[in-house]
Short mmCIF file of C-alpha atoms in Angstrom, two decimals:
data_model
loop_
_atom_site.label_atom_id
_atom_site.label_comp_id
_atom_site.label_asym_id
_atom_site.label_seq_id
_atom_site.Cartn_x
_atom_site.Cartn_y
_atom_site.Cartn_z
CA UNK X 275 176.93 148.12 24.08
CA UNK X 276 175.88 151.30 25.83
CA UNK X 277 177.97 153.46 23.38
CA UNK X 278 175.98 153.46 20.07
CA UNK X 279 177.19 156.86 18.99
CA UNK X 280 178.02 160.05 20.76
CA UNK X 281 175.06 162.49 21.49
CA UNK X 282 174.98 165.24 19.04
CA UNK X 283 173.51 168.07 21.01
CA UNK X 284 175.53 171.14 21.73
CA UNK X 285 177.21 171.16 25.15
CA UNK X 286 176.57 174.91 25.73
CA UNK X 287 174.58 175.46 29.08
CA UNK X 288 171.08 176.49 28.59
CA UNK X 289 168.42 177.93 30.90
CA UNK X 290 166.82 175.09 32.85
CA UNK X 291 163.29 174.06 31.94
CA UNK X 292 160.76 174.31 34.87
CA UNK X 293 160.97 170.59 35.46
CA UNK X 294 164.73 170.31 35.74
CA UNK X 295 165.10 173.53 37.67
CA UNK X 296 162.44 172.30 40.13
CA UNK X 297 164.22 168.93 40.43
CA UNK X 298 167.62 170.60 41.08
CA UNK X 299 166.13 172.96 43.78
CA UNK X 300 164.59 169.95 45.39
CA UNK X 301 167.87 168.10 45.54
CA UNK X 302 169.67 171.07 47.26
CA UNK X 303 166.87 172.06 49.61
CA UNK X 304 164.58 169.08 50.74
CA UNK X 305 167.18 166.86 52.37
CA UNK X 306 168.77 169.74 54.16
CA UNK X 307 165.50 170.58 55.72
CA UNK X 308 164.52 167.14 56.53
CA UNK X 309 168.13 166.75 58.15
CA UNK X 310 167.77 169.94 60.36
CA UNK X 311 164.36 169.18 61.67
CA UNK X 312 164.94 165.42 62.29
CA UNK X 313 166.35 166.32 65.68
CA UNK X 314 162.99 167.39 66.94
CA UNK X 315 160.61 164.94 65.17
CA UNK X 316 159.12 161.68 66.38
CA UNK X 317 161.01 158.65 65.26
CA UNK X 318 158.14 157.48 63.09
CA UNK X 319 157.92 160.69 61.37
CA UNK X 320 161.66 160.84 60.86
CA UNK X 321 161.49 157.44 59.19
CA UNK X 322 158.79 158.30 56.94
CA UNK X 323 160.22 161.82 55.81
CA UNK X 324 163.66 160.24 55.30
CA UNK X 325 162.19 157.48 52.95
CA UNK X 326 159.82 159.94 51.14
CA UNK X 327 162.61 162.38 50.65
CA UNK X 328 164.91 159.71 49.42
CA UNK X 329 162.34 158.64 46.85
CA UNK X 330 161.66 162.05 45.81
CA UNK X 331 165.30 162.73 45.43
CA UNK X 332 165.80 159.71 43.16
CA UNK X 333 162.66 160.79 41.19
CA UNK X 334 164.18 164.21 40.74
CA UNK X 335 167.57 162.77 39.48
CA UNK X 336 165.60 160.73 37.06
CA UNK X 337 163.93 163.90 35.98
CA UNK X 338 167.03 165.26 34.94
CA UNK X 339 168.15 162.44 32.77
CA UNK X 340 166.43 163.33 29.42
CA UNK X 341 167.39 167.18 29.74
CA UNK X 342 171.09 166.35 30.71
CA UNK X 343 171.44 163.80 27.93
CA UNK X 344 170.89 166.77 25.32
CA UNK X 345 172.45 169.90 27.13
CA UNK X 346 173.91 171.19 30.39
CA UNK X 347 171.28 172.48 32.66
CA UNK X 348 172.18 175.66 34.73
CA UNK X 349 170.30 177.24 37.75
CA UNK X 350 171.89 180.78 38.38
CA UNK X 351 175.53 181.08 38.29
CA UNK X 352 176.70 178.57 40.64
CA UNK X 353 174.68 175.32 40.00
CA UNK X 354 175.00 173.21 36.95
CA UNK X 355 174.01 169.76 35.82
CA UNK X 356 175.56 167.84 32.96
CA UNK X 357 175.57 164.29 31.96
CA UNK X 358 178.42 163.54 34.21
CA UNK X 359 176.58 165.26 37.18
CA UNK X 360 173.47 163.48 36.77
CA UNK X 361 175.08 160.00 36.64
CA UNK X 362 176.41 160.52 40.17
CA UNK X 363 173.05 162.18 41.28
CA UNK X 364 171.32 158.91 40.21
CA UNK X 365 173.80 156.70 42.14
CA UNK X 366 173.27 158.80 45.43
CA UNK X 367 169.57 159.33 44.91
CA UNK X 368 168.93 155.58 44.62
CA UNK X 369 171.02 154.85 47.70
CA UNK X 370 169.29 157.52 49.59
CA UNK X 371 166.01 155.92 48.95
CA UNK X 372 166.98 152.29 49.57
CA UNK X 373 169.01 153.06 52.61
CA UNK X 374 166.33 155.20 54.09
CA UNK X 375 163.88 152.19 53.71
CA UNK X 376 166.32 149.85 55.06
CA UNK X 377 167.24 151.83 58.09
CA UNK X 378 163.47 151.41 59.42
CA UNK X 379 164.20 147.65 59.77
CA UNK X 380 167.90 148.15 60.79
CA UNK X 381 167.03 150.33 63.85
CA UNK X 382 164.11 148.33 64.94
CA UNK X 383 166.31 145.91 67.04
CA UNK X 384 167.24 148.82 69.17
CA UNK X 385 163.89 150.49 69.64
CA UNK X 386 163.54 149.42 73.40
CA UNK X 387 166.95 150.78 74.63
CA UNK X 388 166.84 153.80 76.64
CA UNK X 389 168.91 155.95 74.29
CA UNK X 390 167.00 154.88 71.16
CA UNK X 391 165.24 158.09 70.69
CA UNK X 392 168.15 160.41 70.84
CA UNK X 393 170.27 158.00 68.87
CA UNK X 394 167.62 157.59 66.06
CA UNK X 395 167.14 161.26 65.81
CA UNK X 396 170.91 161.94 65.36
CA UNK X 397 171.10 159.08 62.97
CA UNK X 398 168.36 160.43 60.72
CA UNK X 399 169.62 164.10 61.03
CA UNK X 400 173.12 162.81 59.83
CA UNK X 401 171.71 160.60 57.22
CA UNK X 402 169.77 163.12 55.43
CA UNK X 403 172.53 165.71 55.71
CA UNK X 404 174.98 163.41 54.35
CA UNK X 405 172.73 162.65 51.45
CA UNK X 406 172.30 166.34 50.98
CA UNK X 407 175.96 167.06 50.73
CA UNK X 408 176.63 164.17 48.41
CA UNK X 409 173.71 165.48 46.20
CA UNK X 410 175.04 169.14 46.23
CA UNK X 411 178.60 168.22 45.23
CA UNK X 412 177.83 167.18 41.45
CA UNK X 413 175.61 170.23 40.99
CA UNK X 414 178.45 172.79 41.73
CA UNK X 415 179.72 174.62 38.72
CA UNK X 416 182.81 175.67 40.53
CA UNK X 417 185.77 173.68 41.70
CA UNK X 418 185.83 175.90 44.76
CA UNK X 419 182.17 174.97 45.88
CA UNK X 420 182.87 171.41 44.92
CA UNK X 421 185.64 171.31 47.46
CA UNK X 422 183.49 172.83 50.04
CA UNK X 423 180.68 170.34 49.32
CA UNK X 424 183.12 167.36 49.72
CA UNK X 425 184.59 168.86 52.82
CA UNK X 426 181.08 168.90 54.36
CA UNK X 427 180.65 165.28 53.50
CA UNK X 428 183.68 164.54 55.57
CA UNK X 429 182.41 166.39 58.58
CA UNK X 430 178.96 164.70 58.48
CA UNK X 431 180.15 161.21 57.61
CA UNK X 432 182.77 161.26 60.40
CA UNK X 433 180.11 161.85 62.86
CA UNK X 434 177.92 158.98 61.49
CA UNK X 435 181.00 156.65 61.66
CA UNK X 436 181.39 157.58 65.49
CA UNK X 437 177.77 157.52 66.16
CA UNK X 438 177.82 154.05 67.84
CA UNK X 439 180.25 155.63 70.40
CA UNK X 440 182.18 152.47 70.74
CA UNK X 441 186.04 152.69 71.13
CA UNK X 442 186.40 151.07 67.67
CA UNK X 443 184.13 153.55 66.11
CA UNK X 444 185.46 156.76 67.71
CA UNK X 445 189.10 155.55 66.68
CA UNK X 446 187.80 154.83 63.09
CA UNK X 447 186.15 158.28 62.98
CA UNK X 448 189.33 160.03 64.07
CA UNK X 449 191.44 158.05 61.67
CA UNK X 450 189.01 158.99 58.95
CA UNK X 451 189.06 162.81 60.02
CA UNK X 452 192.85 162.94 60.14
CA UNK X 453 193.38 161.07 56.89
CA UNK X 454 190.67 162.61 54.91
CA UNK X 455 191.48 166.03 56.06
CA UNK X 456 195.08 165.75 55.12
CA UNK X 457 193.74 164.69 51.57
CA UNK X 458 191.37 167.57 51.27
CA UNK X 459 194.11 169.88 52.26
CA UNK X 460 195.87 168.61 49.29
CA UNK X 461 193.02 169.02 47.17
CA UNK X 462 192.52 172.50 48.45
CA UNK X 463 196.24 173.39 47.25
CA UNK X 464 195.16 171.85 43.84
CA UNK X 465 192.04 174.19 43.91
CA UNK X 466 194.42 177.21 44.63
CA UNK X 467 196.86 176.49 41.91
CA UNK X 468 194.04 175.70 39.54
CA UNK X 469 192.76 179.16 40.27
CA UNK X 470 196.37 180.80 39.65
CA UNK X 471 196.80 179.09 36.49
CA UNK X 472 193.21 179.87 35.28
CA UNK X 473 193.54 183.37 36.27
CA UNK X 474 196.57 183.80 34.02
CA UNK X 475 194.16 183.40 31.09
CA UNK X 476 190.66 184.17 32.32
CA UNK X 477 191.68 187.30 34.43
CA UNK X 478 191.68 187.76 38.42
CA UNK X 479 187.84 187.61 38.56
CA UNK X 480 187.81 183.92 37.49
CA UNK X 481 185.81 181.94 39.99
CA UNK X 482 187.04 178.43 39.28
CA UNK X 483 184.01 177.70 37.16
CA UNK X 484 184.63 174.50 35.07
CA UNK X 485 183.33 175.35 31.70
CA UNK X 486 185.41 178.54 31.01
CA UNK X 487 188.56 176.58 32.11
CA UNK X 488 187.82 173.95 29.59
CA UNK X 489 187.26 176.39 26.96
CA UNK X 490 190.72 178.17 27.63
CA UNK X 491 192.27 174.69 27.04
CA UNK X 492 195.79 174.77 26.01
CA UNK X 493 196.19 178.51 26.94
CA UNK X 494 196.29 177.58 30.52
CA UNK X 495 199.98 177.00 31.89
CA UNK X 496 200.90 173.31 31.43
CA UNK X 497 203.24 172.73 34.20
CA UNK X 498 200.72 174.23 36.93
CA UNK X 499 198.17 171.98 35.37
CA UNK X 500 200.29 168.93 35.71
CA UNK X 501 200.96 169.84 39.31
CA UNK X 502 197.32 170.60 40.01
CA UNK X 503 196.13 167.26 38.48
CA UNK X 504 198.56 165.13 40.50
CA UNK X 505 197.58 166.91 43.69
CA UNK X 506 193.81 166.61 42.92
CA UNK X 507 194.19 162.64 42.30
CA UNK X 508 196.01 162.36 45.45
CA UNK X 509 193.80 164.61 47.61
CA UNK X 510 190.47 163.51 46.14
CA UNK X 511 191.86 160.07 45.89
CA UNK X 512 192.20 160.01 49.70
CA UNK X 513 188.30 160.20 50.01
CA UNK X 514 187.84 158.07 47.01
CA UNK X 515 189.86 155.25 48.52
CA UNK X 516 192.68 155.09 46.00
CA UNK X 517 196.11 153.47 46.98
CA UNK X 518 198.17 154.56 49.00
CA UNK X 519 195.70 156.91 50.69
CA UNK X 520 192.93 154.46 51.31
CA UNK X 521 193.92 153.38 54.81
CA UNK X 522 190.89 155.01 56.62
CA UNK X 523 188.34 153.30 54.48
CA UNK X 524 188.33 149.55 55.89
CA UNK X 525 188.11 150.90 59.51
CA UNK X 526 185.48 153.45 58.86
CA UNK X 527 183.28 150.94 56.73
CA UNK X 528 183.57 148.26 59.44
CA UNK X 529 182.64 150.30 62.43
CA UNK X 530 180.01 152.69 60.88
CA UNK X 531 176.23 151.62 61.02
CA UNK X 532 175.35 149.39 57.96
CA UNK X 533 173.24 152.12 56.11
CA UNK X 534 176.02 154.65 56.63
CA UNK X 535 178.44 151.89 55.35
CA UNK X 536 176.31 151.63 52.21
CA UNK X 537 176.25 155.29 51.50
CA UNK X 538 180.05 155.68 52.24
CA UNK X 539 180.87 152.85 49.77
CA UNK X 540 178.15 153.46 47.04
CA UNK X 541 178.18 157.24 47.07
CA UNK X 542 180.80 159.04 48.90
CA UNK X 543 183.65 157.32 47.27
CA UNK X 544 181.95 157.81 43.88
CA UNK X 545 181.35 161.69 44.75
CA UNK X 546 184.99 161.96 45.62
CA UNK X 547 185.72 160.18 42.22
CA UNK X 548 183.58 162.54 40.56
CA UNK X 549 185.79 165.40 41.59
CA UNK X 550 188.77 163.50 40.09
CA UNK X 551 186.77 163.20 36.72
CA UNK X 552 186.49 166.95 36.65
CA UNK X 553 190.24 167.61 37.03
CA UNK X 554 190.62 164.90 34.30
CA UNK X 555 188.76 167.16 32.16
CA UNK X 556 190.84 169.94 32.75
CA UNK X 557 193.83 168.10 32.54
CA UNK X 558 193.07 166.68 29.10
CA UNK X 559 191.77 169.93 27.80
CA UNK X 560 194.92 171.61 28.60
CA UNK X 561 197.57 168.90 28.25
CA UNK X 562 196.16 166.36 26.03
CA UNK X 563 195.08 162.80 27.32
CA UNK X 564 198.59 161.28 27.78
CA UNK X 565 199.69 162.58 31.17
CA UNK X 566 196.26 162.51 32.89
CA UNK X 567 195.78 158.87 31.67
CA UNK X 568 199.31 157.80 32.77
CA UNK X 569 198.69 159.02 36.28
CA UNK X 570 195.38 157.29 36.65
CA UNK X 571 196.60 154.06 35.39
CA UNK X 572 199.24 153.95 38.06
CA UNK X 573 196.87 154.70 40.90
CA UNK X 574 194.17 152.48 39.30
CA UNK X 575 196.37 149.49 38.88
CA UNK X 576 198.05 149.97 42.36
CA UNK X 577 194.56 150.12 44.05
CA UNK X 578 193.23 147.17 42.22
CA UNK X 579 196.15 145.10 43.09
CA UNK X 580 196.15 146.02 46.71
CA UNK X 581 192.40 145.15 47.10
CA UNK X 582 192.63 141.81 45.07
CA UNK X 583 195.37 140.52 47.64
CA UNK X 584 193.52 141.70 50.62
CA UNK X 585 190.20 140.12 49.35
CA UNK X 586 191.75 136.84 49.36
CA UNK X 587 192.26 136.64 53.20
CA UNK X 588 189.87 138.86 54.90
CA UNK X 589 188.13 137.76 58.21
CA UNK X 590 185.92 140.81 58.76
CA UNK X 591 182.69 140.85 56.58
CA UNK X 592 182.38 144.72 56.39
CA UNK X 593 186.21 145.27 55.92
CA UNK X 594 185.94 142.66 53.12
CA UNK X 595 183.11 144.76 51.33
CA UNK X 596 185.29 147.77 52.06
CA UNK X 597 188.26 146.36 50.10
CA UNK X 598 185.90 145.54 47.32
CA UNK X 599 185.15 149.17 47.18
CA UNK X 600 188.84 149.86 46.70
CA UNK X 601 188.90 147.35 43.97
CA UNK X 602 186.01 148.87 41.97
CA UNK X 603 187.32 152.48 42.36
CA UNK X 604 190.68 151.03 40.94
CA UNK X 605 188.52 149.56 38.21
CA UNK X 606 186.94 152.75 37.31
CA UNK X 607 190.11 154.76 37.53
CA UNK X 608 191.83 152.29 34.94
CA UNK X 609 188.85 152.70 32.80
CA UNK X 610 189.18 156.44 32.58
CA UNK X 611 193.01 155.96 31.75
CA UNK X 612 191.95 153.95 28.71
CA UNK X 613 190.36 157.08 27.17
CA UNK X 614 188.21 155.30 24.71
CA UNK X 615 184.67 156.32 24.34
CA UNK X 616 183.31 152.93 25.25
CA UNK X 617 185.63 152.61 28.22
CA UNK X 618 184.48 156.11 29.55
CA UNK X 619 180.70 155.10 29.02
CA UNK X 620 181.56 151.81 30.89
CA UNK X 621 183.16 153.82 33.78
CA UNK X 622 180.00 155.93 34.17
CA UNK X 623 177.74 152.72 33.94
CA UNK X 624 179.81 151.29 36.68
CA UNK X 625 179.32 154.26 38.98
CA UNK X 626 175.63 153.27 38.97
CA UNK X 627 176.04 149.54 39.05
CA UNK X 628 178.53 149.52 41.88
CA UNK X 629 176.35 151.94 43.96
CA UNK X 630 173.38 149.28 43.55
CA UNK X 631 175.50 146.26 44.11
CA UNK X 632 177.62 147.76 46.92
CA UNK X 633 174.67 148.83 48.79
CA UNK X 634 172.97 145.66 48.32
CA UNK X 635 176.12 143.99 49.53
CA UNK X 636 176.28 146.05 52.76
CA UNK X 637 172.70 145.81 53.55
CA UNK X 638 172.90 142.08 53.13
CA UNK X 639 175.87 142.09 55.31
CA UNK X 640 173.85 144.12 57.83
CA UNK X 641 171.17 141.30 58.08
CA UNK X 642 173.99 138.84 58.72
CA UNK X 643 175.57 140.76 61.41
CA UNK X 644 171.92 141.26 63.16
CA UNK X 645 171.23 137.52 62.75
CA UNK X 646 174.65 136.06 64.07
CA UNK X 647 175.75 138.84 66.13
CA UNK X 648 179.18 139.09 64.64
CA UNK X 649 181.08 140.64 61.69
CA UNK X 650 183.44 137.63 61.43
CA UNK X 651 183.28 135.62 58.44
CA UNK X 652 184.39 132.51 60.40
CA UNK X 653 181.16 133.08 62.86
CA UNK X 654 178.67 133.27 59.98
CA UNK X 655 177.44 129.81 58.56
CA UNK X 656 174.33 128.61 56.63
CA UNK X 657 173.15 131.91 55.52
CA UNK X 658 170.94 130.35 52.80
CA UNK X 659 169.25 128.02 55.17
CA UNK X 660 168.53 130.61 57.91
CA UNK X 661 167.76 133.73 55.80
CA UNK X 662 165.41 132.42 52.92
CA UNK X 663 165.50 135.96 51.28
CA UNK X 664 168.51 137.83 52.43
CA UNK X 665 170.70 134.80 51.72
CA UNK X 666 170.05 134.56 48.21
CA UNK X 667 169.91 138.39 47.74
CA UNK X 668 173.49 138.71 49.43
CA UNK X 669 174.69 135.79 47.14
CA UNK X 670 173.39 137.71 44.02
CA UNK X 671 174.94 140.78 45.44
CA UNK X 672 178.31 139.08 45.48
CA UNK X 673 177.94 137.89 42.17
CA UNK X 674 177.03 141.12 40.66
CA UNK X 675 180.14 142.53 42.31
CA UNK X 676 182.18 139.87 40.85
CA UNK X 677 180.97 140.94 37.54
CA UNK X 678 178.77 138.03 36.70
CA UNK X 679 175.99 138.32 34.06
CA UNK X 680 173.43 139.51 33.81
CA UNK X 681 174.12 142.29 36.25
CA UNK X 682 175.24 145.67 35.36
CA UNK X 683 178.84 145.46 36.68
CA UNK X 684 179.38 142.64 34.09
CA UNK X 685 178.19 145.15 31.39
CA UNK X 686 180.28 147.91 32.64
CA UNK X 687 183.43 146.04 33.04
CA UNK X 688 183.18 144.28 29.72
CA UNK X 689 182.95 147.94 28.04
CA UNK X 690 185.97 149.06 30.12
CA UNK X 691 187.96 146.02 28.97
CA UNK X 692 186.84 146.55 25.42
CA UNK X 693 187.75 150.14 25.60
CA UNK X 694 191.31 149.04 26.71
CA UNK X 695 191.72 146.91 23.87
CA UNK X 696 190.39 149.62 21.65
CA UNK X 697 192.77 152.10 22.58
CA UNK X 698 195.63 149.61 22.45
CA UNK X 699 196.27 149.25 26.14
CA UNK X 700 196.49 145.44 25.69
CA UNK X 701 198.77 145.01 28.74
CA UNK X 702 196.76 147.14 31.19
CA UNK X 703 193.47 145.55 30.03
CA UNK X 704 194.95 142.12 30.58
CA UNK X 705 196.03 143.06 34.09
CA UNK X 706 192.69 144.44 34.90
CA UNK X 707 191.12 141.10 33.99
CA UNK X 708 193.65 139.10 35.92
CA UNK X 709 193.21 141.20 38.99
CA UNK X 710 189.48 141.22 38.87
CA UNK X 711 189.64 137.40 38.71
CA UNK X 712 191.76 137.16 41.84
CA UNK X 713 189.39 139.55 43.68
CA UNK X 714 186.50 137.39 42.47
CA UNK X 715 188.16 134.37 44.03
CA UNK X 716 188.48 136.14 47.44
CA UNK X 717 184.68 137.39 47.43
CA UNK X 718 183.47 133.96 46.35
CA UNK X 719 185.37 132.24 48.82
CA UNK X 720 184.16 134.25 51.60
CA UNK X 721 180.47 133.98 50.34
CA UNK X 722 180.77 130.26 50.17
CA UNK X 723 181.88 129.89 53.81
CA UNK X 724 179.14 132.14 55.07
CA UNK X 725 176.23 131.02 52.82
CA UNK X 726 176.65 127.52 51.45
CA UNK X 727 177.69 125.78 54.71
CA UNK X 728 175.75 124.00 57.22
CA UNK X 729 173.56 126.32 59.37
CA UNK X 730 173.99 126.20 63.15
CA UNK X 731 171.04 124.55 65.00
CA UNK X 732 170.91 127.18 67.68
CA UNK X 733 169.59 130.05 65.44
CA UNK X 734 165.90 130.20 64.31
CA UNK X 735 165.13 130.51 60.65
CA UNK X 736 163.69 133.80 59.24
CA UNK X 737 164.40 137.57 58.43
CA UNK X 738 164.92 140.29 61.00
CA UNK X 739 162.64 142.54 59.18
CA UNK X 740 160.92 142.92 55.84
CA UNK X 741 162.13 146.52 55.79
CA UNK X 742 165.84 144.84 55.46
CA UNK X 743 164.79 142.83 52.52
CA UNK X 744 162.60 145.10 50.07
CA UNK X 745 165.35 147.69 49.34
CA UNK X 746 167.71 144.88 48.51
CA UNK X 747 165.20 143.33 46.09
CA UNK X 748 165.00 146.89 44.41
CA UNK X 749 168.86 146.94 44.08
CA UNK X 750 169.00 143.49 42.29
CA UNK X 751 166.03 144.65 39.80
CA UNK X 752 168.31 147.87 39.18
CA UNK X 753 171.15 145.75 38.59
CA UNK X 754 169.46 143.40 36.15
CA UNK X 755 168.08 146.45 34.15
CA UNK X 756 171.67 147.93 33.92
CA UNK X 757 172.95 144.70 32.65
CA UNK X 758 170.31 143.61 30.24
CA UNK X 759 168.37 146.42 28.79
CA UNK X 760 169.34 149.96 30.11
CA UNK X 761 166.54 152.63 29.41
CA UNK X 762 167.07 154.65 26.20
CA UNK X 763 167.45 157.98 27.95
CA UNK X 764 169.97 156.54 30.31
CA UNK X 765 171.92 155.32 27.14
CA UNK X 766 171.93 158.84 25.83
CA UNK X 767 172.99 160.15 29.19
CA UNK X 768 175.87 157.82 29.44
CA UNK X 769 176.89 158.33 25.96
CA UNK X 770 176.92 162.34 26.23
CA UNK X 771 178.99 161.94 29.57
CA UNK X 772 181.56 159.95 27.83
CA UNK X 773 181.83 162.51 25.11
CA UNK X 774 182.17 165.11 27.89
CA UNK X 775 184.98 163.28 29.54
CA UNK X 776 186.77 162.66 26.18
CA UNK X 777 186.50 166.16 25.19
CA UNK X 778 184.04 165.60 22.42
CA UNK X 779 180.97 167.54 23.79
#
């Protein structure tokens, strides 16, 4: 089990150590600079700098793990990293690294087209700026700044969805902008109401910082808090992919370039879910756990049910993986609704494992699309024969998403279900197991048709690029480590994060 006992260190923010402060400043500055200068750099330089910045961003997130496992780390008044924040930084940092490397091979096929240089510069500028916004969001100490950061992710990711400039891509981007903007409008309303409720207790100078609001606890007006929590779940749930405000997600994931789809699914949805977790902390501090958990259970079960049914009959490979993302957001939402420490630690572990598994799945899907020239499951046959590396790696990614051992999602879902039974949510835990099984049937059936059938004789055997294989191998290694033997500092981080979510830290 991940939870072997709650971290005992005090949760009072402390002055950041030099290493932690440097890591945070790097995360807030470096991807932004690389994104801005990418429009003027040679393509090879863009590729090298993007991959290097991704690697250093992941290293910076790792640097924060030991410190955040013991205390909150603050830099100035507006930047704060606690255990929950660092979990999401790790997920985004890892995907930033792997997607940056994968993109080198992904774009190579288009290198001879006349518009390649302009397209590639825009792509790398958008990719770095997108990663920057998703790294900045969990570091914001204020709910208002968190809203701004997530709004920035919407603008940048919409441009990346439309970057192919096809009719389908433009339509998906417009749909995404309209629905996500409506959702963030609702989230802004939740932010305003939260300020009004907090100012009643903390005074008009209250700046929506999270920590003072949690300390105010039951003194904050209850009715306003109930309203803000529902609005926040609905608003940020639009970006996270919760039912019924998920409808942009399959189109955007299907039409975006594969590296962008991996970031959308593994990181953007998680960052939006992070915002919901912050409002969950406030809701439980003010109201107690019953109301926030009931709301999350309804949204989580609805999302998981919808995704499981759609996975049974989905003909587009990338849309299949998009509905799998809805499934896993539903699982995490249900896990939080259980409230048990083991379930909350399982949810945080699931954030990391899902980022690695879904990134792998989308990158593997990108190889298939390049190889077969189609996103349709019916057009892809014999993947294991034709792709000696990517075929088995994609199969392992699908098994990981289906919660098979020894991968990290098996461990995280086991903890979530165990937490459901520990909190006497037996019926909800049983429903979770049943719906996850249904989703597994849909994923495994599609994987069987694409990978285990006879290969067409017209296609040659071989990989499109080694750069499209190495990042997926790294993802598999990460999934095995998370499932078999997570590092000790990570265990402590997840334990403290669970304590923070449960109001025990």
